[in-house]
Tab-separated table of C-alpha atoms in Angstrom:
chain	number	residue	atom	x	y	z
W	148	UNK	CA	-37.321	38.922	15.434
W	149	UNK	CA	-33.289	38.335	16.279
W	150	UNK	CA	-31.478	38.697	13.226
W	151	UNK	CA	-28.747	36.132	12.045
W	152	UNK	CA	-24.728	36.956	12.192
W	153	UNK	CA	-23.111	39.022	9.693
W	154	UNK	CA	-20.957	35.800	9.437
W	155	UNK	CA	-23.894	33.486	8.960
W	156	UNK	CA	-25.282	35.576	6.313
W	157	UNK	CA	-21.783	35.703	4.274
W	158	UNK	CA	-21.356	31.898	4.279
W	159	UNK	CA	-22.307	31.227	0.750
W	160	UNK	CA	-24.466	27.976	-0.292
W	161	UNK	CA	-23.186	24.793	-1.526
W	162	UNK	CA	-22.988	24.524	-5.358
W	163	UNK	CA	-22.623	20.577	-5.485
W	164	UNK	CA	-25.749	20.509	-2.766
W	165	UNK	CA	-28.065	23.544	-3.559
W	166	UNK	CA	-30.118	22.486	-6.164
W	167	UNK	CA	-30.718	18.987	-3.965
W	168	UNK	CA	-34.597	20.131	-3.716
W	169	UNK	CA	-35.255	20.277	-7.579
W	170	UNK	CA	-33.608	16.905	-8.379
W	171	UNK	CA	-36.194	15.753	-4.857
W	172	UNK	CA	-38.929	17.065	-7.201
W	173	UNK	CA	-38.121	15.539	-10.347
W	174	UNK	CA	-37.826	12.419	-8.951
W	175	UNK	CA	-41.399	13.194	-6.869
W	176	UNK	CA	-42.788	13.181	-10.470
W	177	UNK	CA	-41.333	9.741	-11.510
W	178	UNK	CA	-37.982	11.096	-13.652
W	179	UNK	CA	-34.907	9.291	-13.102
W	180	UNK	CA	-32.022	11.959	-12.128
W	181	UNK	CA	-28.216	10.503	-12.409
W	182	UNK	CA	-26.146	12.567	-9.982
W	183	UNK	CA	-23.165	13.637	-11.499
W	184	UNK	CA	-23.148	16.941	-8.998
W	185	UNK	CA	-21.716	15.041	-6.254
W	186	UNK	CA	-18.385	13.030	-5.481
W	187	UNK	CA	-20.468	10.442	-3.940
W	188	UNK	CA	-18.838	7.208	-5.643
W	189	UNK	CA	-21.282	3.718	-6.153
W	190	UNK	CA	-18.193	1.729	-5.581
W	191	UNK	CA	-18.814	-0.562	-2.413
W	192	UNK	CA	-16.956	0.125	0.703
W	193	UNK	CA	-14.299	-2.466	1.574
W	194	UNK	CA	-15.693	-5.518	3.633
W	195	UNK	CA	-13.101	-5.028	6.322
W	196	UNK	CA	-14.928	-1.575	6.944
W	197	UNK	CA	-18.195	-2.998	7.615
W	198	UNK	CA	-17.127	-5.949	9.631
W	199	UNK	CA	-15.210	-4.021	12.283
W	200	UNK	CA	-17.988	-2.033	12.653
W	201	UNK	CA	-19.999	-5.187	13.143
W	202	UNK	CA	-18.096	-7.038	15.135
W	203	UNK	CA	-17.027	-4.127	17.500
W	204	UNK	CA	-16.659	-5.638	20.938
W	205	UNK	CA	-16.528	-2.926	23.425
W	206	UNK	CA	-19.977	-2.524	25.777
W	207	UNK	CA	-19.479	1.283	26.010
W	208	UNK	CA	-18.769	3.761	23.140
W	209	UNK	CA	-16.228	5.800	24.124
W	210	UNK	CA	-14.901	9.149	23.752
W	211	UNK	CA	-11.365	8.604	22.160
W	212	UNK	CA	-8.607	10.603	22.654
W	213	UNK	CA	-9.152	14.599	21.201
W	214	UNK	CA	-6.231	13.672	18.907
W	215	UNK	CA	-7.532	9.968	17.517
W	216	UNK	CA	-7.315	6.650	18.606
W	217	UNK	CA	-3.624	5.550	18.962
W	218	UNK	CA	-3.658	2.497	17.649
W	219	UNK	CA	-5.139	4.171	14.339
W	220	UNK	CA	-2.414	6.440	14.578
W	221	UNK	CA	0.278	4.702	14.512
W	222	UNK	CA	-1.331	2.116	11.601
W	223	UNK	CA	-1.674	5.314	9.244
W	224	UNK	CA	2.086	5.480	9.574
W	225	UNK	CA	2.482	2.795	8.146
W	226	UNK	CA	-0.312	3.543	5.243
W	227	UNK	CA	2.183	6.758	4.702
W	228	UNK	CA	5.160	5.272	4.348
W	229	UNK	CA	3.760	3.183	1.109
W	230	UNK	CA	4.283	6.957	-0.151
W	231	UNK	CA	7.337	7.662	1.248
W	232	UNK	CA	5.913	9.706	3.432
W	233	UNK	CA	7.488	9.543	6.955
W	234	UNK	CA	6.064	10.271	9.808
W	235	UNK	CA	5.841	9.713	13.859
W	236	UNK	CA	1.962	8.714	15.119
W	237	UNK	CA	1.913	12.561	16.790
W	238	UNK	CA	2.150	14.296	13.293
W	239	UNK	CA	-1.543	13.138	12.671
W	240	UNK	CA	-4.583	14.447	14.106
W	241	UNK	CA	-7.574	12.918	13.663
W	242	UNK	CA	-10.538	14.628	12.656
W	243	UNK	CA	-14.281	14.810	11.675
W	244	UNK	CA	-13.687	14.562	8.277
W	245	UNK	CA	-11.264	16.364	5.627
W	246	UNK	CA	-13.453	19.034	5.896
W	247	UNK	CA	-12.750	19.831	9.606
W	248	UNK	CA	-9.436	19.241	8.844
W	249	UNK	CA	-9.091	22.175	6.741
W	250	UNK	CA	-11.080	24.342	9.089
W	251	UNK	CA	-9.225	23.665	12.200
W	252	UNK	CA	-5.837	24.421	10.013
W	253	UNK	CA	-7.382	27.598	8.948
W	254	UNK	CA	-7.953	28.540	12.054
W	255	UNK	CA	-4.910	27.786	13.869
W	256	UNK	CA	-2.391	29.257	11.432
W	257	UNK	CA	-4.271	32.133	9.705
W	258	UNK	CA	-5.810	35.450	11.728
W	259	UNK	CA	-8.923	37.571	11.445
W	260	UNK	CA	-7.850	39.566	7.991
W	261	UNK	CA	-5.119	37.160	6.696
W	262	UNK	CA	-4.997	36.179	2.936
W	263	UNK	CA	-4.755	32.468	1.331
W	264	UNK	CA	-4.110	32.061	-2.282
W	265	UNK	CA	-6.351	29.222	-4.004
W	266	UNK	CA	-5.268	28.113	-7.565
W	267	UNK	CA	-8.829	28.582	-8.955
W	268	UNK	CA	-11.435	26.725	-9.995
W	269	UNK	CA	-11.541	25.781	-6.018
W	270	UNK	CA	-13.301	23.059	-3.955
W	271	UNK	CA	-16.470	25.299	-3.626
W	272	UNK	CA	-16.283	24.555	0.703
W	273	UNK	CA	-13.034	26.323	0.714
W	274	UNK	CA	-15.472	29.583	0.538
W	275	UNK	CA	-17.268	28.366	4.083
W	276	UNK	CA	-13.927	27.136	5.789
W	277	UNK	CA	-12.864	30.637	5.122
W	278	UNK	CA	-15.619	32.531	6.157
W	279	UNK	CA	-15.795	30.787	9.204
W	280	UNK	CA	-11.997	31.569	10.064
W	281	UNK	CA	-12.058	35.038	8.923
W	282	UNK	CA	-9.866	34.440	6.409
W	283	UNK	CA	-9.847	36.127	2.775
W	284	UNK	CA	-9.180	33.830	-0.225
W	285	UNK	CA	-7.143	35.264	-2.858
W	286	UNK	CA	-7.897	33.591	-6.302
W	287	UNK	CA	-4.870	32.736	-8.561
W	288	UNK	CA	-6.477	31.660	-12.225
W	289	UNK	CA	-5.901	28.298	-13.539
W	290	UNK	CA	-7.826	28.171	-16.995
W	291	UNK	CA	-9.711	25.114	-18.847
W	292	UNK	CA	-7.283	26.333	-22.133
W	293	UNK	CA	-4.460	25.051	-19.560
W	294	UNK	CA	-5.988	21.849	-18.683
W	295	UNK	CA	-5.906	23.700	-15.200
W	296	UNK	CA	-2.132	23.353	-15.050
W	297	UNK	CA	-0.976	25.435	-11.847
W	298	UNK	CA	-0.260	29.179	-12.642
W	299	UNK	CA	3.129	30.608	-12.690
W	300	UNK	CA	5.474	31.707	-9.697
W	301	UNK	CA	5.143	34.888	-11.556
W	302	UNK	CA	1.462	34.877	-11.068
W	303	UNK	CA	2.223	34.296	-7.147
W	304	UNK	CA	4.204	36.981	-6.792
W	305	UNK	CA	2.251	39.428	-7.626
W	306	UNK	CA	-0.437	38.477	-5.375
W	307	UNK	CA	1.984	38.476	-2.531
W	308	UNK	CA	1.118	41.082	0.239
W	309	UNK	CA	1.848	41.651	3.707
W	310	UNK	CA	-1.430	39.881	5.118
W	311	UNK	CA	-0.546	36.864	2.874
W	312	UNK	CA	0.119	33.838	5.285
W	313	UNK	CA	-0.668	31.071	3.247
W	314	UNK	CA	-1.282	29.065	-0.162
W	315	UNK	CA	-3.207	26.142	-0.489
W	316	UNK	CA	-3.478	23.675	-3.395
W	317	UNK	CA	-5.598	19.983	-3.803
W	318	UNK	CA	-3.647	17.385	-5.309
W	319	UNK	CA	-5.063	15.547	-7.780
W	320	UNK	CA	-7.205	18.491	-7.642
W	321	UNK	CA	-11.058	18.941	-7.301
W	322	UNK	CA	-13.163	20.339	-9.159
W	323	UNK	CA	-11.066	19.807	-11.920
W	324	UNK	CA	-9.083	16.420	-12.285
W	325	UNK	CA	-5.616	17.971	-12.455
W	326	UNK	CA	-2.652	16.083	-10.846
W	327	UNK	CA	0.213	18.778	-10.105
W	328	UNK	CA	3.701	17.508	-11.368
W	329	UNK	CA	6.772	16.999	-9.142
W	330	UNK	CA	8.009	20.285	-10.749
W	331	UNK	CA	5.348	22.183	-9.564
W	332	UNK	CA	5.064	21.302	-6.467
W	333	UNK	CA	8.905	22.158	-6.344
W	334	UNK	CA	7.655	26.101	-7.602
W	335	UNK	CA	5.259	26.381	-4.724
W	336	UNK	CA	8.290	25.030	-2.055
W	337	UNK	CA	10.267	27.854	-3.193
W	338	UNK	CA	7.538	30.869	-2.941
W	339	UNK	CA	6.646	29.829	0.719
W	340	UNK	CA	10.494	29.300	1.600
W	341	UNK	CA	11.216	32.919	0.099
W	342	UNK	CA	7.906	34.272	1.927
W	343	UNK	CA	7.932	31.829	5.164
W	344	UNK	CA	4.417	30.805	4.262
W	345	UNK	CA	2.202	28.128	5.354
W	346	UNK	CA	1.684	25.501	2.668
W	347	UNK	CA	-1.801	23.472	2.836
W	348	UNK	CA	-2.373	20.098	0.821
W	349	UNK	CA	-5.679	18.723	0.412
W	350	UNK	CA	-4.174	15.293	-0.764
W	351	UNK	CA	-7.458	12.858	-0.301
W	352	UNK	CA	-7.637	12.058	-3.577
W	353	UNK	CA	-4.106	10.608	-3.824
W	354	UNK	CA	-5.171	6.975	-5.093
W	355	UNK	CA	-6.605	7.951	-8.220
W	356	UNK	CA	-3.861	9.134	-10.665
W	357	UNK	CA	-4.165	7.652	-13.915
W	358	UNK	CA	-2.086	7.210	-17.222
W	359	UNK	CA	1.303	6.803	-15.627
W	360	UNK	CA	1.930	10.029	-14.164
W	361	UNK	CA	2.825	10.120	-10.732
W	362	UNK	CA	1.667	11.595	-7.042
W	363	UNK	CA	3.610	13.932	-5.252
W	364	UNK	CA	2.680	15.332	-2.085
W	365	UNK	CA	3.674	18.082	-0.616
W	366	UNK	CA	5.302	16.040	2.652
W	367	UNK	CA	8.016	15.353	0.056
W	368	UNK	CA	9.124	18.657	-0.392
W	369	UNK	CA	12.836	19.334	1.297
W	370	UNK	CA	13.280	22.542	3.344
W	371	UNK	CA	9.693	23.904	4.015
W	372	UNK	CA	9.179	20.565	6.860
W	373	UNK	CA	7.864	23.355	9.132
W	374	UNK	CA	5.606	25.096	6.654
W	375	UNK	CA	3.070	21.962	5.140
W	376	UNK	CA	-0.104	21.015	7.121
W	377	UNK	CA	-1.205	17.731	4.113
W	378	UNK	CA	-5.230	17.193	4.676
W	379	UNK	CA	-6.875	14.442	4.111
W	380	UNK	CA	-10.138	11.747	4.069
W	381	UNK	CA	-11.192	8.405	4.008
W	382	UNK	CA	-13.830	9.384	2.171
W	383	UNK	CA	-13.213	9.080	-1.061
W	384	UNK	CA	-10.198	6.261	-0.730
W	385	UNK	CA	-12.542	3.968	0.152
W	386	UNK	CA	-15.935	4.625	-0.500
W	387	UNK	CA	-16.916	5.629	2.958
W	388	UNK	CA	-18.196	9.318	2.529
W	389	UNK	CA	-20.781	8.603	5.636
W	390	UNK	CA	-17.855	7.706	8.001
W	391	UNK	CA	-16.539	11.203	8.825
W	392	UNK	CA	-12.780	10.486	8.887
W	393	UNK	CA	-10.032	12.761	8.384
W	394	UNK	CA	-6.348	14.022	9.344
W	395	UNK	CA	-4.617	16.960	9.737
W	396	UNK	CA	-0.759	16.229	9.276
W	397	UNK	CA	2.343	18.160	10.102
W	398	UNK	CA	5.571	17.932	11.753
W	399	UNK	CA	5.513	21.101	12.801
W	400	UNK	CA	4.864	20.515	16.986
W	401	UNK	CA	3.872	23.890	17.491
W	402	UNK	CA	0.941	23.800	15.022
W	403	UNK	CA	-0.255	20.100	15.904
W	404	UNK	CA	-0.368	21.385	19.836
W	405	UNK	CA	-2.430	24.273	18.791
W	406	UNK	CA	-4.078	22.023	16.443
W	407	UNK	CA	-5.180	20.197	19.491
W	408	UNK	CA	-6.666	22.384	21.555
W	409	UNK	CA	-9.341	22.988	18.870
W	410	UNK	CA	-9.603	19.549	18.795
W	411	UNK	CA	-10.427	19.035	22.139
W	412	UNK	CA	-12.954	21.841	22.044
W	413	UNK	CA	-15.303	19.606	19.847
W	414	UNK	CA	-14.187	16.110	22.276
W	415	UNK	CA	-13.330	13.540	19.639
W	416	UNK	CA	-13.869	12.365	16.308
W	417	UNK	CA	-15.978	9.712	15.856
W	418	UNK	CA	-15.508	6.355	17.097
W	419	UNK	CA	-16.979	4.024	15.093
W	420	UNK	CA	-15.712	5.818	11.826
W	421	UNK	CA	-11.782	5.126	13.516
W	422	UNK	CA	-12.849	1.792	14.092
W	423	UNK	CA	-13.373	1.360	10.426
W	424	UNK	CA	-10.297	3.672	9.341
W	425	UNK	CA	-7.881	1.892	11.247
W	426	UNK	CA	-9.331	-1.823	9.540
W	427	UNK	CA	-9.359	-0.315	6.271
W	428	UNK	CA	-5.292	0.801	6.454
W	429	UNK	CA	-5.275	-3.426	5.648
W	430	UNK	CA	-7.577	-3.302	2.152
W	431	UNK	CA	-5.403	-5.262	-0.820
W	432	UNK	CA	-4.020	-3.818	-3.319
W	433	UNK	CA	-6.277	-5.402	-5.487
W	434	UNK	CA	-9.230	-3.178	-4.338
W	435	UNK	CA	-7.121	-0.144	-5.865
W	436	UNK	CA	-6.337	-1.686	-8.911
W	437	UNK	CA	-10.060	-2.658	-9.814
W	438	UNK	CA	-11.281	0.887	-8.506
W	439	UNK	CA	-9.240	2.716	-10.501
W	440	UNK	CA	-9.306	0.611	-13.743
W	441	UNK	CA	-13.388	1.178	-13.219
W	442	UNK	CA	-12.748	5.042	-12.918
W	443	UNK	CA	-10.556	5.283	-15.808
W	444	UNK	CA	-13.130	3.418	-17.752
W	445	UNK	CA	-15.408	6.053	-16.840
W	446	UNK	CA	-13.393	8.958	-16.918
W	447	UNK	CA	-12.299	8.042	-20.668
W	448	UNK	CA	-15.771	7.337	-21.673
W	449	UNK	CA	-17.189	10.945	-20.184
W	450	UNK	CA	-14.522	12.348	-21.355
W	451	UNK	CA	-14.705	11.334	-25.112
W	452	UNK	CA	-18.681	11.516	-24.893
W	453	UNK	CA	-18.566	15.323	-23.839
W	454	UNK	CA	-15.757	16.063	-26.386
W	455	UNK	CA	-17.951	14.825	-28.771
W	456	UNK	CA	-20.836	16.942	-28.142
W	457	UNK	CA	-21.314	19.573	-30.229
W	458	UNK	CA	-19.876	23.208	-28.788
W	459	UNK	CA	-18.625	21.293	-25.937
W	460	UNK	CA	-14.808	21.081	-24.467
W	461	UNK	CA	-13.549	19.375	-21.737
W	462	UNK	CA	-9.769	18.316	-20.692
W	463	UNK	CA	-8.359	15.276	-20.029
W	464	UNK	CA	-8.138	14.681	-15.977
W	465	UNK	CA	-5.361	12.718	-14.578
W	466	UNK	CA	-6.741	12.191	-11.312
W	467	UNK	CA	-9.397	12.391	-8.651
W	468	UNK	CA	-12.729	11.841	-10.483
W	469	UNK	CA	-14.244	14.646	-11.350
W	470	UNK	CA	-13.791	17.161	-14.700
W	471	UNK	CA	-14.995	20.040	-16.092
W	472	UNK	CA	-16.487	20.947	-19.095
W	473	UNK	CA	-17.183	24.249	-20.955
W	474	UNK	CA	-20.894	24.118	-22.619
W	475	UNK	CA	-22.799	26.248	-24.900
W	476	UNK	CA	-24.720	27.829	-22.616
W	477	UNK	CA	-25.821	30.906	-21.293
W	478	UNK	CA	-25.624	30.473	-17.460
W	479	UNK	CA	-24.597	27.352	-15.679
W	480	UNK	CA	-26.631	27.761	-12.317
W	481	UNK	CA	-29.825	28.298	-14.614
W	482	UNK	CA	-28.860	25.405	-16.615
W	483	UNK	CA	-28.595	22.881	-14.096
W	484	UNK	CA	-31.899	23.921	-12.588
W	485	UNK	CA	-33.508	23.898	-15.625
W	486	UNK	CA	-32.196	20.183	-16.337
W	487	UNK	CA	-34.057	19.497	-13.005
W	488	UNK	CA	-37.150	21.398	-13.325
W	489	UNK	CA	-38.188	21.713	-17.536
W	490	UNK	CA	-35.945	18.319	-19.198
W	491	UNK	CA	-36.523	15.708	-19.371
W	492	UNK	CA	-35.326	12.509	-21.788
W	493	UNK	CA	-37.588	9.118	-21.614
W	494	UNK	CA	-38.401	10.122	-18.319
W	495	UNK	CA	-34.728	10.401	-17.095
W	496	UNK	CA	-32.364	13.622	-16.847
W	497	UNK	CA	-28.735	14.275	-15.058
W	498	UNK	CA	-27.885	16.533	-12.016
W	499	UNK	CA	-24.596	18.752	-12.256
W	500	UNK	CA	-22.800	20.939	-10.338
W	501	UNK	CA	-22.655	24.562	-11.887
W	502	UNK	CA	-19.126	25.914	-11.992
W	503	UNK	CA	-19.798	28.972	-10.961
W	504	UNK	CA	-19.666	28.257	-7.590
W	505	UNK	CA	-15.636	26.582	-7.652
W	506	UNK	CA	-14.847	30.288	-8.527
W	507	UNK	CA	-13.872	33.134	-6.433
W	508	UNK	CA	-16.877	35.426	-8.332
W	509	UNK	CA	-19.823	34.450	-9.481
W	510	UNK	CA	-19.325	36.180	-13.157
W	511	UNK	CA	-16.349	33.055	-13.704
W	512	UNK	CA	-16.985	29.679	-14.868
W	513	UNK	CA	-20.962	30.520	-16.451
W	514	UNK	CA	-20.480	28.379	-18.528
W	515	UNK	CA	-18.599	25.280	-17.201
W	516	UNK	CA	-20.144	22.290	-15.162
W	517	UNK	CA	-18.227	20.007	-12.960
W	518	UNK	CA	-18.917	16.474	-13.495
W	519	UNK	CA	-18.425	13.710	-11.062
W	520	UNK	CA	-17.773	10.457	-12.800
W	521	UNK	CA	-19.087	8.122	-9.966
W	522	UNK	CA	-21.559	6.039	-11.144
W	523	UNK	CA	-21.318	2.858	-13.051
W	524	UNK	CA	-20.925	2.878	-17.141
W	525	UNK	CA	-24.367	2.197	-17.639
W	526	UNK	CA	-25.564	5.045	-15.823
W	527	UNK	CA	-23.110	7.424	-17.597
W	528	UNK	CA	-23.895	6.679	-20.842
W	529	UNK	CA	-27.273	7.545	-19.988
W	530	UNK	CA	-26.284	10.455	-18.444
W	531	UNK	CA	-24.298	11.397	-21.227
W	532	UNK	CA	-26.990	10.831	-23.580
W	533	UNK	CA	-29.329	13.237	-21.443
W	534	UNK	CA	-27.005	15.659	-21.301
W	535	UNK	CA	-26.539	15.730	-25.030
W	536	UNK	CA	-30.502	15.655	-25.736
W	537	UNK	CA	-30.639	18.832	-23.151
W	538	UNK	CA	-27.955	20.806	-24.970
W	539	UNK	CA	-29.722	20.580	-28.579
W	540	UNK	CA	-32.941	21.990	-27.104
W	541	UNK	CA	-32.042	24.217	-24.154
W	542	UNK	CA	-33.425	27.593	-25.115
W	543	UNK	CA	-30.352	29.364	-23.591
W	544	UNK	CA	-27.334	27.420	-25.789
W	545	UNK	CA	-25.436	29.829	-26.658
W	546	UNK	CA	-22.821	28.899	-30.204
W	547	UNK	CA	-19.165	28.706	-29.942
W	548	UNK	CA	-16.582	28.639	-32.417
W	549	UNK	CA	-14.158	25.495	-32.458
W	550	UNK	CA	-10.739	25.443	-33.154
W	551	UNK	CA	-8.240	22.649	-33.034
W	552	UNK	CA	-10.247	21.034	-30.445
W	553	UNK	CA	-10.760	23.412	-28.014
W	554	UNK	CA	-12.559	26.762	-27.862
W	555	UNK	CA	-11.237	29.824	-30.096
């Protein structure tokens, strides 16, 4: 029997999707499972999505151009420059996704053996984008005591080596809510000027900040122009996970025309998902506004529900949707399986995503979960309610002393 690649075997399993046949068996015997694991939001697409979709006129679907449709180019411009973000149609290319975004970056900036610092806890695919490219992620600790504020330049510098080419940050951050302040942002500009680094930006959730505090991206930054490749989605902006949209933006010409040619080695993104993209660049304001009044509804009720458990901490986020929380637990990964396979709370129980596997080792974050707030009040409170039922009689809780609100 052939065996698999050394590369194949390395690429390490999805922590938000792994335990996907457990919660399929729990639900084969009739419990109700509330999927917090996942940043898959129940908020409805914009109309203006589905109708171009439905009312697309061409008789032959098309390969578009290896770079994006044009037209959807130069319309995200003008979705930029509500940012103050300025750019020219051929500083985006489109891709399948954020997620190929990131890889096709990877890949054309970073070689065999290079090293990318990640402020960790990480977006747990950052692991497979780098296996795939060859490229060795260098943790830099952000801690739940923090809030997950970014780490020093200090810190930085002493993970600076000679195969360091890059650092890469997600702002408002996932897995863990933070938004990263002008100021820090301003840090990270000066390491990779003093270092010539690349700087990457995953910036798709930029829509949901919340209390005031405002997004910077890392296209505002003065005298690195050359150094920032900003990734994003459609995927989360507007509800349209299942659509497969993305960008990779730079000014930088020599990176977008390598950029390309990867690009054009998989065709074209998909066309119906630009069709959609390029309507949705005209959704009201008012569809913000009510989306993220809803998720700061939620986030403040998870939020106040988990601090209120007993043994349990979790910061406030200030963007994206998602936080994490510290339980009294013994092991995260056997936690959430065991929520899914032995709990169960009038018929009903809650999926989660075990921290462990946002972290650079699997001995960090054992006993943190990342939530998703996606789903609708109603559903959360039940979910919080199962989750609090499943602490109290999970035979691994492990106590934790309290001190001024957070852990001692």
């Amino acid at each position: 029997m052939p065996k698999i690649s050394t590369k194949g075997a390395s690429m390490p399993p999805s922590p938000i999707r792994k335990l996907v046949p457990f919660a399929e068996q729990a639900k084969k015997a009739g419990r109700t499972v509330y999927h917090l694991n996942i940043g898959q939001p129940d908020i409805e697409t914009p109309d203006s999505m589905l109708d171009a979709i439905h009312h697309f006129a061409p008789k032959v679907v098309e390969y578009s151009h290896s770079a994006g449709i044009e037209s959807y180019r130069k319309k995200l411009t003008t979705y930029y420059k509500r940012y103050q973000i300025e750019l020219d149609y051929t500083d985006i290319l489109i891709t399948t996704g954020g997620s190929e975004a990131i890889e096709i970056a990877m890949m054309s900036c970073l070689d065999e053996g290079d090293e990318i610092i990640i402020p960790e806890p990480f977006y747990a695919n950052y692991n497979g984008f780098s296996t795939q490219a060859h490229v060795k992620v260098v943790p830099i600790r952000s801690t739940i005591e923090s809030g997950f504020a970014l780490p020093p330049v200090a810190e930085f510098e002493k993970l600076i080596s000679p195969k360091t080419r890059a650092i890469m940050i997600c702002n408002p951050n996932n897995p863990t809510g933070y938004l990263y302040s002008k100021e820090e942002l301003e840090s990270l500009r000066d390491i990779v000027q003093k270092h010539d680094l690349w700087l990457f930006s995953d910036e798709v959730y930029r829509e949901f900040c919340y209390d005031g505090k405002q997004y910077t991206s890392v296209m505002h930054l003065k005298g690195i122009e050359q150094n920032v490749v900003m990734l994003d989605s459609i995927s989360k902006r507007y509800s349209a996970c299942g659509a497969r949209i993305g960008a990779l933006i730079t000014r930088n010409k020599d990176l977008q025309a390598t950029a390309l040619r990867f690009a054009q080695a998989r065709l074209s993104p998909p066309t119906f998902g630009q069709v959609a993209a390029e309507a949705a660049i005209d959704t009201p304001d008012e569809y913000f506004t009510k989306v993220k009044k809803e998720y700061v509804a939620r986030r403040d009720f998870v939020v106040s529900a988990l601090n209120q458990m007993d043994g349990v901490y979790c910061p406030k986020p200030s963007g994206a949707f998602y936080c994490i929380a510290r339980l009294p637990i013994d092991n995260a990964d056997k936690f959430c399986q065991w929520l899914l396979e032995s709990f169960s709370w009038q018929n009903q129980t809650v999926m989660l995503a075990p921290a462990t596997g946002f972290y650079s080792r699997p001995d960090l974050g054992t006993d943190e979960v990342r939530i998703a707030y996606v789903l609708n009040l109603d559903s959360l409170k039940n979910a919080m309610k199962c989750l609090e039922e499943a602490l109290r009689v999970y035979p691994g809780r492990v106590e934790k002393k309290m001190a001024a609100g957070n852990l001692a």
